[in-house]
N, CA, C and O of each residue as an XYZ file, in Angstrom:
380
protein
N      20.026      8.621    -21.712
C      19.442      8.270    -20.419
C      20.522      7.653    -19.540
O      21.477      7.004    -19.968
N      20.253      7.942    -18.208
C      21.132      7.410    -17.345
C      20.998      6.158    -16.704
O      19.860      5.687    -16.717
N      21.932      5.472    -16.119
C      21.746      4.338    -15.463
C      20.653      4.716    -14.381
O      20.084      3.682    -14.031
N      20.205      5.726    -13.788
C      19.650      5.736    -12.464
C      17.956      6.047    -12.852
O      16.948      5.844    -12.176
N      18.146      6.695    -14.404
C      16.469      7.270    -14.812
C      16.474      5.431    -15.555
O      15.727      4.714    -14.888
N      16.980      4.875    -16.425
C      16.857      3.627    -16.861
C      16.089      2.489    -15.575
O      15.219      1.629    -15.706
N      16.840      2.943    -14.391
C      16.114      1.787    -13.047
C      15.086      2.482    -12.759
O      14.252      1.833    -12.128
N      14.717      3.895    -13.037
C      14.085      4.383    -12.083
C      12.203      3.703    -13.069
O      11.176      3.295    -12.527
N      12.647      3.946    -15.194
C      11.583      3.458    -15.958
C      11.077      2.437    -15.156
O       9.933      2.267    -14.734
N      12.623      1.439    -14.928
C      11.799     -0.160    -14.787
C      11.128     -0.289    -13.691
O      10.037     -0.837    -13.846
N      11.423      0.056    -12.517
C      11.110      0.421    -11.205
C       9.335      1.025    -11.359
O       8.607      0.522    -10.502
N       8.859      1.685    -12.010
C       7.788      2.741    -11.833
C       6.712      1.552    -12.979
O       5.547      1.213    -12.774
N       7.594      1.163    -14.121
C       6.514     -0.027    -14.676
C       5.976     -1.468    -13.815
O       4.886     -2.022    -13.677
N       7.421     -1.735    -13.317
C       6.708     -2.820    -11.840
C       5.881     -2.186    -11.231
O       4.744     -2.502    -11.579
N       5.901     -1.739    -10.784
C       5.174     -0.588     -9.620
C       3.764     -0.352    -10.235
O       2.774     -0.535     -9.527
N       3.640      0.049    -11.536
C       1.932      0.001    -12.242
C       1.474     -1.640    -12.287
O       0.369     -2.178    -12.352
N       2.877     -2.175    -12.220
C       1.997     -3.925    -12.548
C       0.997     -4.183    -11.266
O      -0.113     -4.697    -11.409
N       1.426     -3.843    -10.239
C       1.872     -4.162     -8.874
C       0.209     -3.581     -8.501
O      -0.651     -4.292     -7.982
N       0.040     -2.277     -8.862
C      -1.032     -1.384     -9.143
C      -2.228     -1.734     -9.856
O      -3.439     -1.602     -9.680
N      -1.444     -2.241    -10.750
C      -2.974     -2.512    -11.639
C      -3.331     -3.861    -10.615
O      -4.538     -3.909    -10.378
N      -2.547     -4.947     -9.969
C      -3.344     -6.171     -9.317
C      -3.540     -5.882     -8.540
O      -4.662     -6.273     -8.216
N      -3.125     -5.353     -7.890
C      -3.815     -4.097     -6.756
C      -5.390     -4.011     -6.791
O      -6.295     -4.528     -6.136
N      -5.335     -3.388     -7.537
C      -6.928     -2.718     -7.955
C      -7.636     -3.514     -8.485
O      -8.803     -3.122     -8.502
N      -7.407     -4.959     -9.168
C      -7.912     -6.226     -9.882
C      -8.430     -6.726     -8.262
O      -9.580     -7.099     -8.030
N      -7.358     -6.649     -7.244
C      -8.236     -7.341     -6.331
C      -9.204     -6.794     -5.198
O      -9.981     -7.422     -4.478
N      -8.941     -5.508     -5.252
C      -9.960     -4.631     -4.648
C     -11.468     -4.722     -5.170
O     -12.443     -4.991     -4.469
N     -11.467     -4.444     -6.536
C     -12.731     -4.577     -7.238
C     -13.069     -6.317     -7.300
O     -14.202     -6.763     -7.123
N     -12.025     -7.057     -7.545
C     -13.087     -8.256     -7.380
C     -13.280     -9.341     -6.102
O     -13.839    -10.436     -6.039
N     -12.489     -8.450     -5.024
C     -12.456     -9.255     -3.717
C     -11.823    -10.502     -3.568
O     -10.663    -10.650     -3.951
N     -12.709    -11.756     -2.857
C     -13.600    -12.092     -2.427
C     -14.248    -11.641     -1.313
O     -15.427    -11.892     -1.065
N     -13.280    -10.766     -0.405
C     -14.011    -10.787      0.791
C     -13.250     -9.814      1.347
O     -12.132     -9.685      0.849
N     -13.550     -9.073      2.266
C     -13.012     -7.410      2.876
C     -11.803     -7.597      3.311
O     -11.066     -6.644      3.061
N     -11.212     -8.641      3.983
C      -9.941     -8.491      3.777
C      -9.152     -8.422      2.967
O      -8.051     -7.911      3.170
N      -9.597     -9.022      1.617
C      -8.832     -9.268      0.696
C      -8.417     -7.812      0.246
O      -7.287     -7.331      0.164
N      -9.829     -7.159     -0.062
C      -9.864     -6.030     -0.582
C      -9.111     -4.971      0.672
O      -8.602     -4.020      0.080
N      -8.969     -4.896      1.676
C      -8.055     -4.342      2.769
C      -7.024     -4.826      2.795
O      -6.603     -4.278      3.814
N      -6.033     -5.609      2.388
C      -5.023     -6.004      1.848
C      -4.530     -5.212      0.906
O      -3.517     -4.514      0.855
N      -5.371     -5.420      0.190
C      -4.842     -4.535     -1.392
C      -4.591     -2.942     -1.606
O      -3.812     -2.204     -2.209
N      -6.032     -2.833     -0.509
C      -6.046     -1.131     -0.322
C      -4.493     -1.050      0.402
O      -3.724     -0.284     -0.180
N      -4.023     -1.657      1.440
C      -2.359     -1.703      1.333
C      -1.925     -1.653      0.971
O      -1.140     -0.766      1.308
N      -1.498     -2.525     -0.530
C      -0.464     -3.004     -0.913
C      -0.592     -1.581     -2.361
O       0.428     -1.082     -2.836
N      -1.746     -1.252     -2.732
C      -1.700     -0.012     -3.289
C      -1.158      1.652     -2.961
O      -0.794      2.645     -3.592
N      -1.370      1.221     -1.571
C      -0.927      2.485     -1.194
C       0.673      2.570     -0.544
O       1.201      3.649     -0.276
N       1.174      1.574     -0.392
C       2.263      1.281     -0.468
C       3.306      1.397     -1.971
O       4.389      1.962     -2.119
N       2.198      0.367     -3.257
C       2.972      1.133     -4.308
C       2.892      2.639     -4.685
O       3.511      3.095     -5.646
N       2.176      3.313     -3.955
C       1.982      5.207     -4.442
C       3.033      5.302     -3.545
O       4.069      5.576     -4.150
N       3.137      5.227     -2.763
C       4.440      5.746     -1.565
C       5.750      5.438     -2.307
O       6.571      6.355     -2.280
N       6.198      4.019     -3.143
C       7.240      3.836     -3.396
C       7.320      4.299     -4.634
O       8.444      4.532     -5.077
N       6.152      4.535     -5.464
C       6.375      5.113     -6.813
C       7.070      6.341     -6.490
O       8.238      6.573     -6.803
N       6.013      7.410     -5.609
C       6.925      8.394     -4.818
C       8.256      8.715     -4.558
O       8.724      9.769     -4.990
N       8.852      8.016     -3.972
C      10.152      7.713     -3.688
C      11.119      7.619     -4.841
O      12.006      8.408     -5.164
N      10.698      6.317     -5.470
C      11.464      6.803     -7.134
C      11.995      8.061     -8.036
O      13.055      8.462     -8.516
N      10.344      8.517     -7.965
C      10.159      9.617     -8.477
C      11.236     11.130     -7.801
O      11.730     12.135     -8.313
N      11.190     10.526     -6.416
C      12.116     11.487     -5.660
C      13.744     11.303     -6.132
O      14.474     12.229     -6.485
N      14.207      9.531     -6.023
C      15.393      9.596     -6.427
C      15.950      9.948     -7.981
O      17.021     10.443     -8.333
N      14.991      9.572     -8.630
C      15.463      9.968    -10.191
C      15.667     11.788    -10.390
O      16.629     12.513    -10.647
N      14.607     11.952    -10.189
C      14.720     13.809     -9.968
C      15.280     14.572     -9.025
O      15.093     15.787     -8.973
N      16.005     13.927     -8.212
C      16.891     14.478     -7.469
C      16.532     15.712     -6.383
O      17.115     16.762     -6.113
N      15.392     15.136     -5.928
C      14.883     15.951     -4.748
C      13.548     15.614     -3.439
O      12.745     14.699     -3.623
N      13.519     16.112     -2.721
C      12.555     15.189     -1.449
C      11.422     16.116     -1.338
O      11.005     16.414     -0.218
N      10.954     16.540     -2.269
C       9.565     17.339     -2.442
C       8.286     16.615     -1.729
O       7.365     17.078     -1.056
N       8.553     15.507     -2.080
C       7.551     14.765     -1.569
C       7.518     13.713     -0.727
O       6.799     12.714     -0.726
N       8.559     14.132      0.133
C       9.180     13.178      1.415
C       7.409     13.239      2.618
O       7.084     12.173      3.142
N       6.722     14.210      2.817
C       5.513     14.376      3.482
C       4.672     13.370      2.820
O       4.457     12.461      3.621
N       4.061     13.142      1.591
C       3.085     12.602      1.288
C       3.541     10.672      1.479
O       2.964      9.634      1.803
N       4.630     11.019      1.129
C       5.184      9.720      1.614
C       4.992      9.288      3.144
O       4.505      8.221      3.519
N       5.468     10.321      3.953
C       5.384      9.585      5.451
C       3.652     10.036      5.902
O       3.009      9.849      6.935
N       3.421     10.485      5.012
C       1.551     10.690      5.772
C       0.665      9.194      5.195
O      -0.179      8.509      5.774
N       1.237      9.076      3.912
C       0.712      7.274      3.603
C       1.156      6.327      4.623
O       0.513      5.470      5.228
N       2.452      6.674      4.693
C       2.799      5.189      5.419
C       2.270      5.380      7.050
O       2.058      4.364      7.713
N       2.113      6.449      7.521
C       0.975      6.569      8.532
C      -0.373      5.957      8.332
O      -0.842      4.994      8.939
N      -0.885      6.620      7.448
C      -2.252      5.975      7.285
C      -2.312      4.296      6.992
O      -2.887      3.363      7.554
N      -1.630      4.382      6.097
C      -1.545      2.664      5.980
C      -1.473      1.590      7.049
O      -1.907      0.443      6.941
N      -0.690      2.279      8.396
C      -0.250      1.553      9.377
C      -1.298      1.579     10.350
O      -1.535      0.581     11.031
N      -2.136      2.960     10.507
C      -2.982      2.857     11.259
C      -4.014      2.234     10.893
O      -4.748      1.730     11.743
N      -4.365      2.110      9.176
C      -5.466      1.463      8.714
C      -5.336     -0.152      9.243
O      -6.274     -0.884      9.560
N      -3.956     -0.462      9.240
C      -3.990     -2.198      9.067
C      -3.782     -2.391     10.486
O      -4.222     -3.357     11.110
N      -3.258     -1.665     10.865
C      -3.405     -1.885     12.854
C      -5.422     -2.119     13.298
O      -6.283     -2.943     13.606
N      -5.176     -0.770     13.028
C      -6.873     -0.895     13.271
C      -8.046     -2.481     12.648
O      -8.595     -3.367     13.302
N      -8.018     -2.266     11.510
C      -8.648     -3.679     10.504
C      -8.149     -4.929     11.164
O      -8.909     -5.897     11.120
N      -6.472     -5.130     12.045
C      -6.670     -6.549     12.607
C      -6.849     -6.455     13.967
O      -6.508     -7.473     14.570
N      -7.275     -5.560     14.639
C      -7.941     -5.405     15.937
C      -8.883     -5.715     15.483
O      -9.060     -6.928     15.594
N      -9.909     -5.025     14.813
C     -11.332     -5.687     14.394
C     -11.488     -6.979     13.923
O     -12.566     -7.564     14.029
N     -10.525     -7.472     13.420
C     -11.054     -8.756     12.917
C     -10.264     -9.597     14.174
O     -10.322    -10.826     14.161
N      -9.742     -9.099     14.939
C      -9.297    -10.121     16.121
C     -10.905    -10.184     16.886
O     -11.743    -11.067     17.068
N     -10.766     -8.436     17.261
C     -12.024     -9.189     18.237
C     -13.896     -9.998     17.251
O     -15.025    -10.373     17.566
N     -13.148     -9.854     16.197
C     -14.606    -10.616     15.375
C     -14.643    -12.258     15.988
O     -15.477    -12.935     16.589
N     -13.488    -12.435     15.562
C     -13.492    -14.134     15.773
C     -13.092    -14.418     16.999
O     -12.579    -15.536     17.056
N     -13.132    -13.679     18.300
C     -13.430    -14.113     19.366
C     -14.545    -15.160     19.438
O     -15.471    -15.440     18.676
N     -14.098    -15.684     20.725
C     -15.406    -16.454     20.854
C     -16.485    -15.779     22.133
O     -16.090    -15.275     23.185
N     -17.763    -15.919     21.743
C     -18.713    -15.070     22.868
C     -18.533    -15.302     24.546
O     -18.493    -14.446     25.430
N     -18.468    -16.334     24.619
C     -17.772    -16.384     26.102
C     -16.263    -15.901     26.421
O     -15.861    -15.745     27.574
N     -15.516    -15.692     25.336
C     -14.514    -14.531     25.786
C     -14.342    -13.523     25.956
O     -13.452    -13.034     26.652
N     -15.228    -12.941     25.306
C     -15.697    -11.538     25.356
C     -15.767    -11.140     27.130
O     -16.073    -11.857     28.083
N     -15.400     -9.885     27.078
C     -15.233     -9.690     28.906
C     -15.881     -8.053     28.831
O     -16.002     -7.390     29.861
C-alpha cells in the first residue's frame, strides 16, 4: 500500500466517524435545527468521502456529484436561515 491509499484508509474511517454522528444527531435531534445541521454536516462528509475516493483512484469521475451536493447543501442552509431569521422576527417588524 501506498502512502496516498494509507491517508486516503484513514481519511474515509474519520469520515464514517463523522457520519455515523451525523446521523446519531439527526435521529435524535433535539430540535430541527439541530437535525438541519447535521443533514449538512452529512452531506458534506459524502462530498468529501467523494473526493478521497477521487484522489486515491486517480480520477474525477465524480467531480459532478460532488459540485451538485455542495449546491444543494448551500441552498438548503441559505434557505433554513432565512426561515428561521424571519421566524424570530418580532410581529411588529414584520412589514
Amino acid at each position: 500500500m501506498t502512502l496516498l491509499e494509507w491517508a486516503g484508509v484513514i481519511c474515509l474511517v474519520l469520515l464514517g466517524v463523522g457520519a455515523l454522528a451525523a446521523i446519531y444527531r439527526i435521529v435524535r435531534g433535539p430540535s430541527i435545527l439541530d437535525r438541519a445541521i447535521a443533514t449538512d454536516v452529512l452531506l458534506i462528509v459524502i462530498s468529501s468521502a467523494l473526493c478521497v475516493e477521487m484522489a486515491v483512484n486517480h480520477h474525477t469521475d465524480n467531480i459532478v456529484f460532488v459540485v451538485v451536493a455542495s449546491v444543494i447543501g448551500f441552498v438548503g442552509s441559505v434557505t433554513l436561515s432565512r426561515f428561521v431569521a424571519e421566524a424570530r422576527k418580532e410581529p411588529n417588524e414584520r412589514a
